[in-house]
Coordinates of C-alpha atoms in Angstrom, one line a residue:
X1188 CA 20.4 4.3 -12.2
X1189 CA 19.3 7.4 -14.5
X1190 CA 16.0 8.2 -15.2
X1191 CA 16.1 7.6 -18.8
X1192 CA 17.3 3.8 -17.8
X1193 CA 15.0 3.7 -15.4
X1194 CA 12.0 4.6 -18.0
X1195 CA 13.5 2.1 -20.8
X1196 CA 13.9 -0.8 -18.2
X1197 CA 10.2 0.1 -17.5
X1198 CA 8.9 0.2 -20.7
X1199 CA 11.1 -3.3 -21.7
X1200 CA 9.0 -4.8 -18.5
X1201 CA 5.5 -3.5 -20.1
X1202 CA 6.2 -4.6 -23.3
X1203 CA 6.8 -8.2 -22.0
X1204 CA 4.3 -8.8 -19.7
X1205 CA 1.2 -11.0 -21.3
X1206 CA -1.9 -8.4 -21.4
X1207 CA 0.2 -6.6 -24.2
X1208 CA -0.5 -9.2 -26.5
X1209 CA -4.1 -8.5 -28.5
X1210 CA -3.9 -12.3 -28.7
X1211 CA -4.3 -12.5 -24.7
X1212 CA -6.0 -9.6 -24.5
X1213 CA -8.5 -10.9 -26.4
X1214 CA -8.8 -14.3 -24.8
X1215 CA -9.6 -12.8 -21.6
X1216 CA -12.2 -14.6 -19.1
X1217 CA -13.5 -13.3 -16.2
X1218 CA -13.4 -14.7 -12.8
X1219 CA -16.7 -13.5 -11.5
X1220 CA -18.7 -14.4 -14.8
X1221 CA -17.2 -18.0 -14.2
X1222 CA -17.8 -18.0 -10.2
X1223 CA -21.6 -20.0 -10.2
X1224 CA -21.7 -21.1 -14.1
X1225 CA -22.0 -24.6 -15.4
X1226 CA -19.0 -27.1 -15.9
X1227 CA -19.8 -29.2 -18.4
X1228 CA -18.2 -32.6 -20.3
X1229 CA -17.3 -32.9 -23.3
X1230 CA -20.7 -34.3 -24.4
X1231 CA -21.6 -30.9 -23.3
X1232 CA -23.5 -32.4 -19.9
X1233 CA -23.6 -30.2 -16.9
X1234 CA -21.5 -31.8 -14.3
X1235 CA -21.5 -29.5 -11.5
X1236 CA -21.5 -25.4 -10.9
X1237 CA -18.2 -24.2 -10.5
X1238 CA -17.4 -22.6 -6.9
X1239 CA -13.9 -21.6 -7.1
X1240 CA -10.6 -21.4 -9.1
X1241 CA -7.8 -22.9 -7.1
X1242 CA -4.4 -21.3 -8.5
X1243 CA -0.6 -21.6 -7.5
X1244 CA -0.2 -17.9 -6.7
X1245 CA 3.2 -18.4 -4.3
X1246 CA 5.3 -20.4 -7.2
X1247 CA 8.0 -19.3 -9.6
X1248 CA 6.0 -18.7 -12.4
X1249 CA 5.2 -14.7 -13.6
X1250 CA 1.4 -16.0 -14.3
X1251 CA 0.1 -18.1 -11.6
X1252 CA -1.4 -21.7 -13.7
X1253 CA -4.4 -22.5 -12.4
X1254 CA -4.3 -26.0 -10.6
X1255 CA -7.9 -27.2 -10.3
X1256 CA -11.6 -26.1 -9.7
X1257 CA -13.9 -26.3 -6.8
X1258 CA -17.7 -27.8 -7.8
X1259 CA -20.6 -28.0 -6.3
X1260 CA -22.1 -31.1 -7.4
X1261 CA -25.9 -31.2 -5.6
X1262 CA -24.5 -30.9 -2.1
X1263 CA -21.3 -31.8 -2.4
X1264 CA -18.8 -29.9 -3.0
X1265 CA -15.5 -31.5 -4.7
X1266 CA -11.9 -31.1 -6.8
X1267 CA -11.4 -31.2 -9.9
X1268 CA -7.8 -31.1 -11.3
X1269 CA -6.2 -28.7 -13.9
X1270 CA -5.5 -31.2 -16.6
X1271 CA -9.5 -32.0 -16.9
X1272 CA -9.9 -28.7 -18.1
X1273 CA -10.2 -28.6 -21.7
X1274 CA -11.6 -25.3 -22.6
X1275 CA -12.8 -22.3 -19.8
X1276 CA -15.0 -19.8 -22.2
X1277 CA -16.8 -17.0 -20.9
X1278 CA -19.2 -18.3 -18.0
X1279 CA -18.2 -21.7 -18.8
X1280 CA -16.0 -24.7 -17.7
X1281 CA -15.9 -27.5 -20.5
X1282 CA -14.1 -30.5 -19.4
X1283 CA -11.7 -33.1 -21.7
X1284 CA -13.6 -36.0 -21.5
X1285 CA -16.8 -37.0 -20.7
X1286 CA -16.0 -38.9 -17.2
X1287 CA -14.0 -36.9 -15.3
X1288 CA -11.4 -37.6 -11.3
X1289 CA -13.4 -35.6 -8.8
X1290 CA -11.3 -35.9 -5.7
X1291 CA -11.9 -34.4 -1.7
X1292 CA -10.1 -30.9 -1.9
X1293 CA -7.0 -30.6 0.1
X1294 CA -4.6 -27.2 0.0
X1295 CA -0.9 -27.5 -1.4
X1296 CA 1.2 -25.1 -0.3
X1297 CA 1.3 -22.4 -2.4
X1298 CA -2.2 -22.7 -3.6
X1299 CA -5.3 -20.0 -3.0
X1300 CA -8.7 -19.7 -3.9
X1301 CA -8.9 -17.2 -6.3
X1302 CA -12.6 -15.9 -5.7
X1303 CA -12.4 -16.6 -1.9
X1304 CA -9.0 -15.7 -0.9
X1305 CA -8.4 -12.2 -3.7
X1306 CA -11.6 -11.2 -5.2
X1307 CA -12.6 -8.3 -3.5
X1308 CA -9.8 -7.8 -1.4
X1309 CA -7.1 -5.3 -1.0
X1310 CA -3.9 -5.2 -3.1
X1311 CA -1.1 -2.9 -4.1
X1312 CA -0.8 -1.6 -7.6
X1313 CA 2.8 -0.7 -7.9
X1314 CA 2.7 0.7 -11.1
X1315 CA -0.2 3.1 -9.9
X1316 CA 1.7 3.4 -6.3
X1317 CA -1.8 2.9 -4.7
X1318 CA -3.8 0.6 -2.7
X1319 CA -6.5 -0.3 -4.4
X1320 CA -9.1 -3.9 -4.5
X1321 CA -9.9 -6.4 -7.1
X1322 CA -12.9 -5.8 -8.3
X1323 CA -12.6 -9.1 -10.9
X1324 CA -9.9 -11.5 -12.0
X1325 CA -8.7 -12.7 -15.5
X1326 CA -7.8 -15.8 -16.5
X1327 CA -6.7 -16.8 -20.3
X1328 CA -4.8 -19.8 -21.5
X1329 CA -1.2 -19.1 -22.1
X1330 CA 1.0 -22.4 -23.8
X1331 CA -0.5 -25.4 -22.4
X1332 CA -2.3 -24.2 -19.5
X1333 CA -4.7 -21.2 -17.8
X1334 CA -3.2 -18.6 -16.2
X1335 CA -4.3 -16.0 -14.0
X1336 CA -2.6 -12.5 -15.8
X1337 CA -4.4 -10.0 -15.1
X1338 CA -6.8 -7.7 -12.2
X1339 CA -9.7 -5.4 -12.6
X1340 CA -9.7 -2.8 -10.2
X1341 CA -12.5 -0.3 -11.7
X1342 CA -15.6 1.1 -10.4
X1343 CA -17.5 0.1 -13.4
X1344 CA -16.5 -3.8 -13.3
X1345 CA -17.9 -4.1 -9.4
X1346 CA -21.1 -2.6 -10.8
X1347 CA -21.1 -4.5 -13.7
X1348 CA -21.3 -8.0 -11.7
X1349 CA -24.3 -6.6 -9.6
X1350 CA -26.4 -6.5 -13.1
X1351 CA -27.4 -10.0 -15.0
X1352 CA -25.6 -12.7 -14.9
X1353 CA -24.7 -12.8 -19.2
X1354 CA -23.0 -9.2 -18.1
X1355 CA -21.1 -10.3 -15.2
X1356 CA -19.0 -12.7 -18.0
X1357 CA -17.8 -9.8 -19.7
X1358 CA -14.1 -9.4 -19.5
X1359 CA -12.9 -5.3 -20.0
X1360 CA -9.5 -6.0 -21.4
X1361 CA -8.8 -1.9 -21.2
X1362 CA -9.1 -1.7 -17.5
X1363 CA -6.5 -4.5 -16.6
X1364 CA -3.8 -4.7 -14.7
X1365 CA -1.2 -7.6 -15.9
X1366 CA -0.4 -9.5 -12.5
X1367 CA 3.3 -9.0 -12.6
X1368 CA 2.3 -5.3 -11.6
X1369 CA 0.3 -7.1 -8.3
X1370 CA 1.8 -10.6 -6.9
X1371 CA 1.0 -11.7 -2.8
X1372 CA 2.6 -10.8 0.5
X1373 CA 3.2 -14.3 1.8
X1374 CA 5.0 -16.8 0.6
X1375 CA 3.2 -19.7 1.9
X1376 CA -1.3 -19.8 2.2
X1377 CA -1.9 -23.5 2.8
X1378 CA -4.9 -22.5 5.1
X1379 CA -5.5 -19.5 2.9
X1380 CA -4.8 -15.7 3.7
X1381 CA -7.3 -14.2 5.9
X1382 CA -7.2 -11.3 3.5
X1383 CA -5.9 -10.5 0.2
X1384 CA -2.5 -9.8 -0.1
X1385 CA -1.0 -8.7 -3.4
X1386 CA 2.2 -6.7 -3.7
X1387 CA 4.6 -5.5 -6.4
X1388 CA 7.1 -8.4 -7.3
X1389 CA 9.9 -8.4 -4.9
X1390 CA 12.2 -6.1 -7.6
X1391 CA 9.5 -4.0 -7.9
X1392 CA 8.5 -3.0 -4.9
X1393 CA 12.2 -2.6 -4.1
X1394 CA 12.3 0.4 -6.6
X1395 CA 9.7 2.2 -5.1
X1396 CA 10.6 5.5 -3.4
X1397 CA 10.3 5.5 1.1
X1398 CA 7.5 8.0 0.4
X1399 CA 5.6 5.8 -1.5
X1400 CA 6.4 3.0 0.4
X1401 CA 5.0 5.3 3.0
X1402 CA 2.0 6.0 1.2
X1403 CA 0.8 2.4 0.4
X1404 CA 1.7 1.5 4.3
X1405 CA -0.6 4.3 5.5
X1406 CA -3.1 2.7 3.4
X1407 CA -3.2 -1.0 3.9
X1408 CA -5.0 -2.9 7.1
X1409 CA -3.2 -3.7 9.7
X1410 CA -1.8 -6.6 8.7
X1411 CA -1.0 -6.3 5.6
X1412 CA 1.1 -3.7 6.3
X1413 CA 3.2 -5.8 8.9
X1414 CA 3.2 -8.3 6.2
X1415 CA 4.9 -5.7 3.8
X1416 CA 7.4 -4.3 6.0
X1417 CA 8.3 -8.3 6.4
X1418 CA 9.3 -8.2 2.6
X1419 CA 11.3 -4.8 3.3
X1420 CA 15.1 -4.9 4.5
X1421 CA 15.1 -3.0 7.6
X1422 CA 17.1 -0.1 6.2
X1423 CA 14.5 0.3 3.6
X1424 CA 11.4 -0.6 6.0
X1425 CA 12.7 2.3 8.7
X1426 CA 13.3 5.2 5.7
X1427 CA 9.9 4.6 4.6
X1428 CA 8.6 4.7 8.0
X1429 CA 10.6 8.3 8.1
X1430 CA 8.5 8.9 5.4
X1431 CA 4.9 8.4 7.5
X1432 CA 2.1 10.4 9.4
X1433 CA 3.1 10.4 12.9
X1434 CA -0.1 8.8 14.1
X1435 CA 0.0 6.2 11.2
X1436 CA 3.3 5.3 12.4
X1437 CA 2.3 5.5 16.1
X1438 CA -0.5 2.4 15.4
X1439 CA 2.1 0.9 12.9
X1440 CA 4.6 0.3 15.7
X1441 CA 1.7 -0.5 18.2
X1442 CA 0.4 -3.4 16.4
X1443 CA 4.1 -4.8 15.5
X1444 CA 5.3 -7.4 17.9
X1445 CA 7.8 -5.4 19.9
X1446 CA 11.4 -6.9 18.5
X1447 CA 10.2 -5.9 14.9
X1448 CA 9.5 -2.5 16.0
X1449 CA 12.6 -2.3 18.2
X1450 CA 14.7 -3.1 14.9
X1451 CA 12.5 -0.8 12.6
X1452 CA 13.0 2.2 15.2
X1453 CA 17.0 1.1 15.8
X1454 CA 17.4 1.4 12.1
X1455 CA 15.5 4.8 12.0
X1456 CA 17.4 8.3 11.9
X1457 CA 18.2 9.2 16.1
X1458 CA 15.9 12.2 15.5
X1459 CA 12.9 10.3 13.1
X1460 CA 13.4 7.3 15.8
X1461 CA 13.0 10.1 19.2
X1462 CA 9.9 11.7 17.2
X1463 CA 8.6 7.9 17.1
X1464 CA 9.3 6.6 20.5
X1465 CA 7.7 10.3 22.1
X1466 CA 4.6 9.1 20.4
X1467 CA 4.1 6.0 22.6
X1468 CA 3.2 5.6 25.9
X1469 CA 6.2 5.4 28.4
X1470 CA 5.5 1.9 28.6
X1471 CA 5.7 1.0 25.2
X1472 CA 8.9 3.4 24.9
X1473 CA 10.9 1.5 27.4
X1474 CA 9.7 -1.9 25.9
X1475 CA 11.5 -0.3 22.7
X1476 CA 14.6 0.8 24.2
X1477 CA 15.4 -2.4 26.2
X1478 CA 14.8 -4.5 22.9
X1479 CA 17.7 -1.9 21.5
X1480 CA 21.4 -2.4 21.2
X1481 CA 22.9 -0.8 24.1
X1482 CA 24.6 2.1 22.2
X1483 CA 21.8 3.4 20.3
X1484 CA 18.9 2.7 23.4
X1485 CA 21.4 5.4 25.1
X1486 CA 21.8 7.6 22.5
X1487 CA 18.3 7.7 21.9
X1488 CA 17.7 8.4 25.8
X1489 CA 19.8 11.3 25.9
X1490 CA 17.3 12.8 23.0
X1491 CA 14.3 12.1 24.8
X1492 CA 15.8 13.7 27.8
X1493 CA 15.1 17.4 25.7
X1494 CA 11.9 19.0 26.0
X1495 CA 9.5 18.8 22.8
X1496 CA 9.6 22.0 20.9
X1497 CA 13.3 22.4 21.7
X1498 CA 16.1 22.6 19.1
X1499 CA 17.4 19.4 21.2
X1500 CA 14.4 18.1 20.6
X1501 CA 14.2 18.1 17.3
X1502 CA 18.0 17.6 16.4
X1503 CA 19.7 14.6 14.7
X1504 CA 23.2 13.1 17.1
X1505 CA 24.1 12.3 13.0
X1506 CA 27.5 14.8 12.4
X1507 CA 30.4 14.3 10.6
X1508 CA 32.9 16.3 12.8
X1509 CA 36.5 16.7 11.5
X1510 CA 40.3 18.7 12.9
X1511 CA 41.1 21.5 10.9
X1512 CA 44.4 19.9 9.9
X1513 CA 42.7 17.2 7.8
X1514 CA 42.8 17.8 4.6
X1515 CA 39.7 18.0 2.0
X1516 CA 40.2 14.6 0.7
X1517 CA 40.3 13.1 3.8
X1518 CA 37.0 15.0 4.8
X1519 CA 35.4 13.9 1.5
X1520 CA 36.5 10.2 2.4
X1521 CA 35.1 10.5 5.8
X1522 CA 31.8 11.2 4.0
X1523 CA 31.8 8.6 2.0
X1524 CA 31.7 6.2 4.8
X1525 CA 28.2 7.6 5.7
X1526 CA 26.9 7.2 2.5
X1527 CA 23.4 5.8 3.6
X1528 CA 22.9 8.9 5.9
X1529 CA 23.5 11.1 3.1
X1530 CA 19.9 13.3 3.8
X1531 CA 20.9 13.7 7.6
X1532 CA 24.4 15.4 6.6
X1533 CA 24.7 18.9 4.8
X1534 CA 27.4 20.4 6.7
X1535 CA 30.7 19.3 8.6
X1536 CA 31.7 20.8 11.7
X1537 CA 35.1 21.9 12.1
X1538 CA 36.0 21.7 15.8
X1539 CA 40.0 22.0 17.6
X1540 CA 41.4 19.6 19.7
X1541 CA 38.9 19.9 22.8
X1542 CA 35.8 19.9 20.5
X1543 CA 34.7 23.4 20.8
X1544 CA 32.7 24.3 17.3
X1545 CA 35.2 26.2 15.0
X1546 CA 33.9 26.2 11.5
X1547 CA 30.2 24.4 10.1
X1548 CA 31.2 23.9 6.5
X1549 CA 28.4 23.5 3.9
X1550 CA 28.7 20.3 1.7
X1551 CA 29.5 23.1 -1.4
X1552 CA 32.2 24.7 0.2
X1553 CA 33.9 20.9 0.0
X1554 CA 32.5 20.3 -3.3
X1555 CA 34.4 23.6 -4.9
X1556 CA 37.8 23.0 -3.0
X1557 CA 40.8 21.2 -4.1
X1558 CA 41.5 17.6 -3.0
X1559 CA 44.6 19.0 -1.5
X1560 CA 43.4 22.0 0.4
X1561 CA 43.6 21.5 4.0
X1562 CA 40.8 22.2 6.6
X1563 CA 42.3 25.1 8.0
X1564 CA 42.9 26.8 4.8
X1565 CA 38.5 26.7 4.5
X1566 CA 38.1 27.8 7.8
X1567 CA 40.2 30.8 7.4
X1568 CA 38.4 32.1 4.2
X1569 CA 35.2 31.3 5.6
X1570 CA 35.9 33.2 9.0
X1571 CA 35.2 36.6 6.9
X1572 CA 31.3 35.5 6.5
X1573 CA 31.4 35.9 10.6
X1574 CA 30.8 32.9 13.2
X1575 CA 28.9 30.1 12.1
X1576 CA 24.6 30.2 13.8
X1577 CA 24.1 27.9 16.1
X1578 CA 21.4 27.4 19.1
X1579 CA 21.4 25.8 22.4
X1580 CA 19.9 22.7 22.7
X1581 CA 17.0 24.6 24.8
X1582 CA 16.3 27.0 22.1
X1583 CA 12.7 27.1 21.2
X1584 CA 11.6 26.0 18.3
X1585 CA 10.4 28.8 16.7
X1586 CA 13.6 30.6 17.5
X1587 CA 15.6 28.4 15.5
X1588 CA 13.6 28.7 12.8
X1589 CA 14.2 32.9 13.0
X1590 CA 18.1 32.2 12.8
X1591 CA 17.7 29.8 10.3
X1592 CA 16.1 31.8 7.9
X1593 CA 18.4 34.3 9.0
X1594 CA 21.1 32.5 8.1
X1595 CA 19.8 31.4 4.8
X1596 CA 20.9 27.6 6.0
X1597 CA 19.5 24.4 5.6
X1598 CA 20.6 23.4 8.9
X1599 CA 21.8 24.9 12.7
X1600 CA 24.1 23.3 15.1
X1601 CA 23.0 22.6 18.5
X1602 CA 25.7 23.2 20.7
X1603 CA 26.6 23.0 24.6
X1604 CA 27.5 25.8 26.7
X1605 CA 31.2 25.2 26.0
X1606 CA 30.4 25.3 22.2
X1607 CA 31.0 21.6 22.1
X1608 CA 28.1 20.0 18.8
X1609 CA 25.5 18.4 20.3
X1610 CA 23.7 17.5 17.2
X1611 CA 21.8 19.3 14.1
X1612 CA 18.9 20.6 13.5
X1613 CA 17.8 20.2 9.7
X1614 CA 14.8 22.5 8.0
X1615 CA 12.4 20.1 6.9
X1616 CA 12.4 18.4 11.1
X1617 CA 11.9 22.2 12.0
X1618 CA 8.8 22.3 9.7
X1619 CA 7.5 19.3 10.8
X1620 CA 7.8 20.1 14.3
X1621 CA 6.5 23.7 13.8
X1622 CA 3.1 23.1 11.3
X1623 CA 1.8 19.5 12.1
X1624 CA -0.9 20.4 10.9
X1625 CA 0.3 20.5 7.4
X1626 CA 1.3 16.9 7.5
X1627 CA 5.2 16.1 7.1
X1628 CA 7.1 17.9 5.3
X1629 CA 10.4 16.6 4.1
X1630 CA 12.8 18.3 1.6
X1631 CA 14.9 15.0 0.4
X1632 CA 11.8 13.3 -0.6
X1633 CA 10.8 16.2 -2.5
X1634 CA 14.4 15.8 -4.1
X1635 CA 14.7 11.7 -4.7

């Protein structure tokens, strides 16, 4: 999808969502200033202080209706049902009728308490890409029924209900964010979330970018963020775990129950997945690897078998080898087939019929050549520029990064003593590896 789709689709989405209309906008009433004020009949008697807002936030609908109220009548605290509810002003409940159902409160599915269970608690503003907390709630009647549409997450609205009470009623319509930008992380509160949790809706939060993803990980408790990575596919979970501070992602797979972070590490890059795994304890490690298909466990051994600060350890087993007697199309096709590994592979290595390293051929040199061409026909012309740079897979770290710049690459080969590929070492792994300090530093997020 372009950019210029992506901005129209965005700006469609804004202009339908309900806190664009002045009408809603100005019909606004906030949670807190409701939270402790008088519900009264429609003879205008007090009936009972309201306590809560119960609302269906886990349904199909883009607003969540609200489905009944909590009062505290003397002692007692009770339920009153949504279609009581004849008008909720600012700071005020007024009921239909002047005898009202009050009923024993019992959770549906689906159903949270609005001040209990999301004031005050952490949620994720996807438009913002931030983790943020909901400092009030706004409700307004849309068709037939209240709705919650909209969150406050300003300084000045959680000072604003420490002052008097006729302030804390006063909605401020230009700091809200419309609840399709926030929805929860669960599907299913019948007891009630523990703590808030408030997402993008499932669409949006599938747009967002792995280093975003990362971003808002990195910033959410501990489980919320387990909850999140439940919403994610595992492809998309493990690229934005790529994407994370190593000692962020270090507790992230600690506090995961071990088959999760098996799968999440699995679906990692070999070299992102090693970096992980060296992170843990050797316990912890092998509880990992045995939870692993067999394949990748092994491959992922034979990493960890390199010393840290090595080109071995720091290289990818991702390569695309190929016979100089294929031709370009074919190479191009093999390329195609890793697709979803397309920021692991820059180059194809060009080996002869025992594997030794013939030719590393930058992804432009294919780009430029005729469908046609074969293989050979590359390596020949590119024989002039001299042998391609590789390192051993024991080559220190800093080493690699001399012939690298020396090379003017964005990549070396790591090869055996026979010349045989090994793996690859890419630019941005030798940055992170060689300034930690700096945080990660990764060249295809700079580039998505």
């Amino acid at each position: 999808m372009s950019t210029t789709t992506r901005l129209r689709d965005r700006r469609v989405r804004l202009e339908r969502r309900a806190t664009a209309s002045k009408a809603v906008r100005s019909s606004l009433v906030s949670l807190a200033g409701l939270v402790g004020g008088p519900v009264t009949n429609q003879a205008g008697e007090e009936v009972g202080r309201l306590v809560d807002v119960v609302a269906r936030l886990y349904g199909a609908d883009a607003y969540p209706p609200v489905t009944g109220l909590i009062l505290r009548i003397g002692r007692r605290r009770t339920f009153l049902p949504a279609d009581a509810i004849g008008k909720v002003h600012a700071g005020q409940v007024r009921l239909r009728a002047a005898r009202v159902d009050l009923r024993d409160f019992s959770r549906r599915p689906g159903e949270v308490l609005l001040a209990r269970d999301v004031l005050d608690h952490q949620l994720v503003d996807v438009d913002g890409v931030q983790v943020t907390r909901a400092a009030d709630l706004y409700l307004a009647p849309l068709v037939d029924r209240v709705v919650l549409v909209g969150v406050d997450v300003s300084l000045p609205t959680l000072l604003r209900r420490l002052g008097p009470r006729r302030w804390q009623a006063r909605p401020t319509p230009e700091r809200v964010l419309d609840w399709q930008a926030v929805a929860p992380f669960a599907e299913e509160a019948t007891d009630g979330p523990p703590e808030v949790r408030l997402r993008a809706s499932r669409t949006a939060l599938h747009q967002l970018r792995p280093a975003d993803l990362a971003d808002i990980l990195e910033d959410l408790g501990r489980a919320e963020r387990q909850q999140l990575l439940g919403w994610l596919e595992p492809e998309q979970a493990a690229d934005a775990l790529e994407e994370m501070e190593p000692a962020e992602l270090e507790n992230l797979l600690r506090e995961a129950r071990p088959e999760h972070a098996a799968r999440l590490v699995d679906e990692m890059e070999p070299d992102e997945a090693a970096d992980a795994l060296r992170d843990l304890t050797p316990e912890e490690r092998e509880s990992l690897l045995t939870r692993m298909p067999d394949d990748q466990s092994a491959e992922l051994r034979r990493l960890l078998a390199h010393r840290e600060g090595t080109a071995g350890g720091a290289m990818t087993t991702l390569l695309v080898t190929v016979h100089r007697d294929a031709t370009v199309a074919e190479v191009r096709a093999r390329l195609a087939e890793q697709a979803e590994h397309r920021t692991e592979i820059d180059a194809v290595a060009v080996v002869d019929d025992e594997g030794r390293l013939l030719c590393d051929m930058a992804l432009f040199d294919l780009a430029v050549a005729e469908d046609a061409a074969p293989v050979a026909d590359l390596v020949a012309w590119l024989a002039q520029f001299g042998p391609p740079v590789t390192v051993r897979a024991d080559t220190p770290l800093s080493e690699a990064a001399d012939q690298l710049v020396a090379a003017r690459a964005s990549s070396l080969l790591v090869v055996d003593d026979t010349d045989r590929p090994l793996g690859r070492i890419l630019a941005d792994d030798l940055l992170d590896a060689l300034l930690p300090e700096r945080g990660r530093v990764h060249f295809r997020r700079f580039l998505q």
